[in-house]
Amino acid sequence: MAHHGTEVRHKALTLLRDGRFNADVARMLEVPVGTVGYWKHMDRAKRGECPGRKVSSCPRCDGRDLDRPAYSYLLALYLGDGHISHYSTHRVPNLMIACTESWPGLMEECEVAMKAVFPENSVCRVRRTGCSNVKVYSRHLRCLFPQHGRGKKHDRLIALEPWQVDIMRAHPWEFIRGLIHSDGCRVTNWTTRMVGGEPKRYEYPRYFFTNKSDDIRQLCCDALDLVGVEWKITVRAGKPFNVSVARKASVALMDAHVGPKY
Ligand SMILES: [Zn+2]
């Protein structure tokens, strides 16, 4: 029997986890289909996913523990920059959060939250030019993110289910962090004023959350209300554009719990 290197096996496992058929992988990598089947079996066994044995568990389907603060953060990342691949019969669906290379700390935080919410599934980074997507495969994504649907989020109703509202209300700061980390930012505006005949520079830090969906902007406002942060909706071209936090005390609260991207 020919010996196939670790590299080929890793390639095969990546393809298999992506939902490819054993026969396709065998053909692509020129490996006997039986070998591919064996690798798949070993990989599943290692991850506790052997068919007929325990398939990876789900907080919604079989009540396993859910890391609620991590979920609150991940839910907000999903609402901001997340995408769930379409369900089809032969592919395991995946959740992908788009991250920028310029914020390695955020990418790390996203990965940590994903691992906490999906402790039995493998989380990986997929590099593209200028960005990396953080990805997890699970057959239970729709259980945890029932907002998944066809088309863009701003073209459809986005409403949290009661259990999600409970988690968001219990962990509002994690939710706000997730929103700012995905579709928000902290900026510093400045101006000069004459003080005693001298021009003096004044800086005004503020936070913005920009999202096209009225429902998602409203969720941001609801969460800010929960923690006593004052906000305003700014309008661009006659349409609500973003949620702005500019009052000094509110910015200070945001700085203590969210801070700039990193
Ligand atoms: Zn489930």
Short mmCIF file of N, CA and C and ligand atoms in Angstrom, two decimals, residues 56-62 138-144, ligand 1:
data_model
loop_
_atom_site.label_atom_id
_atom_site.label_comp_id
_atom_site.label_asym_id
_atom_site.label_seq_id
_atom_site.Cartn_x
_atom_site.Cartn_y
_atom_site.Cartn_z
N SER A 56 -22.01 15.94 17.20
CA SER A 56 -21.74 17.12 18.03
C SER A 56 -23.04 17.70 18.57
N SER A 57 -23.03 18.05 19.84
CA SER A 57 -24.26 18.43 20.52
C SER A 57 -24.57 19.90 20.29
N CYS A 58 -25.76 20.29 20.71
CA CYS A 58 -26.25 21.63 20.41
C CYS A 58 -27.04 22.16 21.61
N PRO A 59 -26.81 23.40 22.02
CA PRO A 59 -27.52 23.95 23.17
C PRO A 59 -29.04 23.99 22.96
N ARG A 60 -29.47 24.13 21.70
CA ARG A 60 -30.90 24.23 21.42
C ARG A 60 -31.53 22.85 21.28
N CYS A 61 -30.83 21.91 20.60
CA CYS A 61 -31.43 20.60 20.34
C CYS A 61 -31.34 19.67 21.54
N ASP A 62 -30.19 19.68 22.24
CA ASP A 62 -30.10 18.73 23.35
C ASP A 62 -29.60 19.37 24.63
N SER A 138 -20.84 23.66 11.34
CA SER A 138 -21.74 22.97 12.26
C SER A 138 -23.08 22.77 11.59
N ARG A 139 -23.73 21.64 11.92
CA ARG A 139 -25.07 21.42 11.39
C ARG A 139 -26.12 22.13 12.24
N HIS A 140 -25.68 22.80 13.30
CA HIS A 140 -26.64 23.44 14.20
C HIS A 140 -26.57 24.96 14.15
N LEU A 141 -26.03 25.49 13.07
CA LEU A 141 -25.90 26.96 13.00
C LEU A 141 -27.27 27.64 13.02
N ARG A 142 -28.22 27.02 12.32
CA ARG A 142 -29.55 27.64 12.26
C ARG A 142 -30.24 27.62 13.62
N CYS A 143 -29.88 26.65 14.47
CA CYS A 143 -30.46 26.60 15.81
C CYS A 143 -29.98 27.82 16.60
N LEU A 144 -28.70 28.16 16.42
CA LEU A 144 -28.12 29.26 17.20
C LEU A 144 -28.28 30.61 16.53
ZN ZN B 1 -29.35 22.20 17.09
#
